[in-house]
Structures are given as C-alpha cells and as structure tokens.
Amino acid sequence: MIPGAMYRAVTSRVLAMGLDETDTVEIVKLAGKVNIRLKQEAGGVRVLADGTDVTEEIRNPAVTAAVAAISQVPAVRQALVRTSSRKWLRRAKLYWMGVI
C-alpha cells in the first residue's frame, strides 16, 4: 500500500464527512475503520476508500492542505499500519494455505 495514498484517502474521508480536522480522536477512529484499496486498471491505479473511488479527490487542494497535519498524528499512522498489516497478513495466510 502506498502510504501517501493512504493518508490522502483518510484525509478525503475526513473532509467528506465534515469532521473537524483537529479532532484527532475521531480521525483515529476513522483511520482504523476505513477500507483503502488500490485497484490496478489499464489507465493506472485507482484509489478506493470504503468502495468510493477517491483517485481524483485525493489530489484536490483541500486534501493537499489538510493531509500533512493528519498524517503527522502518530495514532493515525499506527491505525493505518495495523489495518494494512492485517490485510497483508490475511492475503499471505490465504496464499500460504493455497487459497489464492
């Protein structure tokens, strides 16, 4: 998972949900729940957050202005690492078991 895309996806969800950008408690909760996926397509990689394509949205000026502050919250980083680690471990386990 590309860390910059993860932080931008969380930031886009924060803004879309109207959360206060300084409410670290709610942002950390969101970071722990949001399902971020990268989808390879012929035209490139699409970024999905909770099933919504946010590829264009994560590059808009509002996200760019807010992402630095959100990405610097240690608990946000920890939540994203936990979430992405669980995904990779599940995939690795399925691969190891011969499911994939």
Coordinates of N, CA, C and O in Angstrom, one line a residue:
M1 N 0.9 -1.2 0.0 CA 0.0 0.0 0.0 C 0.9 1.2 0.0 O 1.9 1.3 0.7
I2 N 0.5 2.2 -0.8 CA 1.3 3.4 -0.9 C 0.9 4.4 0.3 O -0.2 4.8 0.3
P3 N 1.8 4.7 1.2 CA 1.5 5.5 2.4 C 0.8 6.8 2.0 O -0.1 7.2 2.7
G4 N 1.4 7.5 1.1 CA 0.8 8.8 0.7 C -0.6 8.7 0.3 O -1.5 9.6 0.7
A5 N -1.0 7.7 -0.5 CA -2.3 7.5 -0.9 C -3.2 7.1 0.3 O -4.4 7.6 0.3
M6 N -2.7 6.4 1.2 CA -3.5 6.0 2.4 C -3.8 7.3 3.2 O -5.0 7.5 3.6
Y7 N -2.8 8.1 3.5 CA -3.1 9.4 4.2 C -4.0 10.3 3.5 O -4.9 10.9 4.1
R8 N -3.9 10.4 2.2 CA -4.7 11.2 1.4 C -6.2 10.7 1.4 O -7.1 11.4 1.4
A9 N -6.3 9.4 1.3 CA -7.6 8.7 1.3 C -8.3 9.0 2.7 O -9.5 9.4 2.7
V10 N -7.6 8.9 3.8 CA -8.2 9.2 5.1 C -8.6 10.6 5.1 O -9.7 11.0 5.6
T11 N -7.7 11.5 4.7 CA -8.0 12.9 4.7 C -9.2 13.3 3.9 O -10.1 14.1 4.3
S12 N -9.3 12.6 2.7 CA -10.5 12.9 1.9 C -11.8 12.5 2.6 O -12.8 13.1 2.5
R13 N -11.7 11.4 3.3 CA -12.9 10.9 4.1 C -13.2 11.8 5.2 O -14.4 12.1 5.5
V14 N -12.2 12.3 5.9 CA -12.4 13.3 7.0 C -13.1 14.5 6.4 O -14.1 15.0 7.0
L15 N -12.7 15.0 5.3 CA -13.3 16.2 4.8 C -14.7 15.9 4.2 O -15.6 16.7 4.5
A16 N -14.9 14.8 3.6 CA -16.2 14.4 3.1 C -17.2 14.2 4.2 O -18.4 14.5 4.0
M17 N -16.8 13.8 5.3 CA -17.7 13.5 6.5 C -17.9 14.8 7.3 O -18.7 14.8 8.2
G18 N -17.1 15.8 7.0 CA -17.3 17.1 7.7 C -16.7 17.0 9.1 O -17.1 17.8 10.0
L19 N -15.7 16.1 9.3 CA -15.1 16.0 10.6 C -14.2 17.2 10.8 O -13.6 17.7 9.8
D20 N -14.0 17.6 12.0 CA -13.1 18.7 12.4 C -11.6 18.2 12.2 O -11.3 17.1 12.7
E21 N -10.9 18.8 11.4 CA -9.5 18.4 11.1 C -8.6 18.3 12.3 O -7.5 17.7 12.2
T22 N -9.0 18.9 13.4 CA -8.2 18.9 14.6 C -8.7 17.8 15.6 O -8.1 17.7 16.7
D23 N -9.8 17.2 15.3 CA -10.4 16.2 16.2 C -9.7 14.8 16.0 O -10.2 13.9 15.3
T24 N -8.5 14.7 16.6 CA -7.7 13.5 16.4 C -8.4 12.2 16.9 O -8.2 11.2 16.3
V25 N -9.2 12.3 17.9 CA -9.9 11.1 18.4 C -10.8 10.5 17.2 O -10.7 9.3 16.9
E26 N -11.6 11.4 16.6 CA -12.5 10.9 15.5 C -11.7 10.5 14.3 O -12.1 9.5 13.6
I27 N -10.6 11.2 14.0 CA -9.8 10.9 12.8 C -9.1 9.5 13.0 O -9.1 8.7 12.1
V28 N -8.6 9.3 14.2 CA -8.0 8.0 14.5 C -9.0 6.8 14.4 O -8.8 5.8 13.8
K29 N -10.3 7.1 14.9 CA -11.3 6.1 14.7 C -11.6 5.8 13.3 O -11.7 4.6 12.8
L30 N -11.7 6.8 12.5 CA -11.9 6.7 11.0 C -10.8 5.9 10.4 O -11.0 5.0 9.6
A31 N -9.5 6.3 10.7 CA -8.4 5.7 10.1 C -8.3 4.2 10.4 O -7.9 3.4 9.6
G32 N -8.8 3.8 11.6 CA -8.9 2.4 11.9 C -10.0 1.6 11.2 O -9.9 0.4 11.2
K33 N -11.0 2.3 10.7 CA -12.1 1.6 10.1 C -12.1 1.7 8.6 O -12.7 0.9 7.9
V34 N -11.6 2.8 8.0 CA -11.7 3.0 6.6 C -11.0 1.9 5.8 O -9.9 1.4 6.1
N35 N -11.7 1.4 4.7 CA -11.1 0.3 3.9 C -10.5 1.0 2.7 O -11.2 1.5 1.8
I36 N -9.2 1.0 2.6 CA -8.5 1.6 1.5 C -7.9 0.5 0.6 O -7.3 -0.4 1.0
R37 N -8.2 0.7 -0.7 CA -7.7 -0.3 -1.7 C -7.2 0.4 -2.9 O -7.6 1.5 -3.3
L38 N -6.2 -0.2 -3.5 CA -5.6 0.3 -4.7 C -6.1 -0.7 -5.8 O -6.0 -1.9 -5.6
K39 N -6.6 -0.2 -6.9 CA -7.2 -1.0 -7.9 C -6.4 -0.7 -9.2 O -6.5 0.4 -9.7
Q40 N -5.7 -1.7 -9.7 CA -5.0 -1.5 -11.0 C -5.9 -1.6 -12.2 O -6.7 -2.5 -12.3
E41 N -5.9 -0.6 -13.0 CA -6.7 -0.6 -14.2 C -5.7 -0.2 -15.4 O -4.6 0.2 -15.2
A42 N -6.3 -0.3 -16.6 CA -5.5 -0.1 -17.8 C -4.9 1.4 -17.8 O -3.8 1.6 -18.2
G43 N -5.7 2.3 -17.3 CA -5.2 3.7 -17.2 C -4.4 4.1 -16.1 O -4.0 5.2 -15.9
G44 N -4.1 3.1 -15.2 CA -3.3 3.4 -14.0 C -4.0 2.8 -12.7 O -4.8 1.9 -12.8
V45 N -3.6 3.3 -11.6 CA -4.1 2.8 -10.3 C -5.2 3.8 -9.8 O -5.0 5.0 -9.8
R46 N -6.3 3.2 -9.3 CA -7.4 3.9 -8.7 C -7.3 3.7 -7.2 O -6.9 2.6 -6.8
V47 N -7.6 4.7 -6.5 CA -7.7 4.6 -5.0 C -9.1 4.6 -4.6 O -9.9 5.5 -4.9
L48 N -9.5 3.6 -3.8 CA -10.8 3.4 -3.3 C -10.8 3.5 -1.8 O -10.0 2.9 -1.1
A49 N -11.7 4.3 -1.2 CA -11.9 4.4 0.2 C -13.3 4.0 0.5 O -14.3 4.7 0.1
D50 N -13.5 2.9 1.2 CA -14.8 2.4 1.6 C -15.7 2.2 0.3 O -16.8 2.5 0.3
G51 N -15.0 1.7 -0.8 CA -15.7 1.4 -2.0 C -15.9 2.6 -2.9 O -16.3 2.5 -4.0
T52 N -15.6 3.8 -2.4 CA -15.7 5.0 -3.2 C -14.4 5.4 -3.9 O -13.4 5.4 -3.3
D53 N -14.5 5.6 -5.2 CA -13.2 6.0 -5.9 C -12.9 7.4 -5.6 O -13.6 8.4 -5.8
V54 N -11.8 7.6 -4.9 CA -11.3 8.9 -4.4 C -10.0 9.3 -5.2 O -9.3 10.2 -4.7
T55 N -9.7 8.7 -6.3 CA -8.5 8.9 -7.0 C -8.3 10.4 -7.3 O -7.2 11.0 -7.1
E56 N -9.3 11.0 -7.9 CA -9.2 12.5 -8.2 C -9.3 13.3 -7.0 O -8.6 14.3 -6.8
E57 N -10.2 13.0 -6.1 CA -10.4 13.7 -4.9 C -9.2 13.9 -4.0 O -9.0 14.9 -3.4
I58 N -8.3 12.8 -3.9 CA -7.2 12.9 -3.0 C -6.1 13.9 -3.5 O -5.2 14.2 -2.8
R59 N -6.3 14.4 -4.7 CA -5.3 15.4 -5.3 C -5.9 16.8 -5.3 O -5.2 17.7 -5.8
N60 N -7.1 17.0 -4.7 CA -7.6 18.3 -4.7 C -6.9 19.2 -3.7 O -6.3 18.7 -2.7
P61 N -7.0 20.5 -3.8 CA -6.3 21.5 -2.9 C -6.7 21.3 -1.4 O -5.8 21.5 -0.6
A62 N -7.9 21.0 -1.2 CA -8.4 20.9 0.2 C -7.7 19.7 0.9 O -7.2 19.8 2.1
V63 N -7.6 18.6 0.2 CA -6.9 17.4 0.8 C -5.4 17.7 0.9 O -4.8 17.4 1.9
T64 N -4.8 18.3 -0.1 CA -3.4 18.7 0.0 C -3.1 19.6 1.2 O -2.1 19.4 1.8
A65 N -4.0 20.5 1.4 CA -3.8 21.4 2.6 C -3.9 20.8 3.9 O -3.3 21.2 4.9
A66 N -4.8 19.7 4.0 CA -5.0 19.1 5.3 C -4.2 17.8 5.6 O -4.1 17.4 6.7
V67 N -3.7 17.2 4.5 CA -3.1 15.9 4.7 C -1.8 15.9 5.6 O -1.6 15.0 6.4
A68 N -1.0 16.9 5.6 CA 0.2 17.0 6.4 C -0.1 16.9 7.9 O 0.5 16.1 8.6
A69 N -1.1 17.7 8.3 CA -1.4 17.7 9.7 C -2.0 16.3 10.2 O -1.6 15.8 11.2
I70 N -2.9 15.7 9.3 CA -3.5 14.5 9.7 C -2.4 13.3 9.7 O -2.4 12.5 10.5
S71 N -1.5 13.4 8.7 CA -0.5 12.3 8.6 C 0.5 12.4 9.7 O 1.2 11.4 10.0
Q72 N 0.6 13.5 10.4 CA 1.6 13.6 11.5 C 1.1 13.2 12.8 O 1.8 13.2 13.8
V73 N -0.2 12.8 12.9 CA -0.8 12.3 14.2 C -0.3 10.8 14.3 O -0.7 10.0 13.5
P74 N 0.5 10.5 15.3 CA 1.1 9.2 15.5 C 0.0 8.1 15.5 O 0.2 7.0 14.9
A75 N -1.1 8.3 16.2 CA -2.1 7.3 16.3 C -2.8 7.0 14.9 O -3.3 5.9 14.7
V76 N -2.8 8.0 14.0 CA -3.4 7.8 12.7 C -2.4 6.9 11.9 O -2.8 5.9 11.3
R77 N -1.1 7.1 12.0 CA -0.1 6.2 11.4 C -0.3 4.8 11.9 O -0.3 3.9 11.2
Q78 N -0.4 4.7 13.3 CA -0.5 3.4 13.9 C -1.7 2.6 13.4 O -1.7 1.4 13.1
A79 N -2.9 3.4 13.3 CA -4.1 2.7 12.8 C -4.0 2.3 11.4 O -4.4 1.2 11.1
L80 N -3.4 3.1 10.5 CA -3.2 2.7 9.1 C -2.2 1.5 9.0 O -2.5 0.6 8.2
V81 N -1.2 1.5 9.8 CA -0.2 0.4 9.7 C -0.9 -0.9 10.2 O -0.8 -2.0 9.6
R82 N -1.7 -0.8 11.3 CA -2.4 -2.0 11.8 C -3.4 -2.5 10.7 O -3.4 -3.7 10.4
T83 N -4.1 -1.6 10.1 CA -5.1 -2.0 9.1 C -4.5 -2.6 7.9 O -4.9 -3.7 7.5
S84 N -3.4 -2.0 7.4 CA -2.8 -2.5 6.2 C -2.0 -3.8 6.5 O -2.0 -4.7 5.7
S85 N -1.5 -3.9 7.7 CA -0.8 -5.2 8.1 C -1.7 -6.3 8.2 O -1.4 -7.4 7.7
R86 N -2.9 -6.1 8.7 CA -3.9 -7.2 8.8 C -4.3 -7.6 7.4 O -4.4 -8.8 7.2
K87 N -4.5 -6.7 6.5 CA -4.8 -7.1 5.1 C -3.7 -7.9 4.5 O -4.0 -9.0 3.9
W88 N -2.5 -7.5 4.6 CA -1.4 -8.3 4.0 C -1.2 -9.6 4.7 O -1.0 -10.6 4.0
L89 N -1.4 -9.7 6.0 CA -1.3 -11.0 6.7 C -2.4 -11.9 6.3 O -2.2 -13.1 6.1
R90 N -3.6 -11.4 6.1 CA -4.7 -12.3 5.6 C -4.4 -12.8 4.2 O -4.6 -14.0 3.9
R91 N -3.9 -11.9 3.3 CA -3.6 -12.4 2.0 C -2.4 -13.4 2.0 O -2.5 -14.4 1.3
A92 N -1.4 -13.1 2.8 CA -0.3 -14.0 2.9 C -0.7 -15.4 3.5 O -0.3 -16.4 3.0
K93 N -1.6 -15.4 4.5 CA -2.1 -16.6 5.0 C -2.9 -17.4 4.0 O -2.7 -18.6 3.8
L94 N -3.8 -16.7 3.3 CA -4.5 -17.4 2.2 C -3.6 -18.0 1.1 O -3.8 -19.1 0.7
Y95 N -2.6 -17.2 0.8 CA -1.6 -17.7 -0.2 C -0.9 -18.9 0.3 O -0.7 -19.9 -0.4
W96 N -0.4 -18.8 1.5 CA 0.3 -19.9 2.1 C -0.5 -21.2 2.2 O -0.1 -22.3 2.0
M97 N -1.8 -21.0 2.5 CA -2.7 -22.2 2.6 C -3.1 -22.7 1.2 O -3.9 -23.6 1.1
G98 N -2.7 -22.0 0.1 CA -3.1 -22.4 -1.2 C -4.4 -21.9 -1.7 O -5.0 -22.5 -2.7
V99 N -5.0 -21.0 -1.0 CA -6.4 -20.5 -1.4 C -6.3 -19.6 -2.6 O -7.1 -19.6 -3.4
I100 N -5.3 -18.7 -2.6 CA -5.1 -17.8 -3.7 C -4.3 -18.4 -4.8 O -3.3 -19.0 -4.6

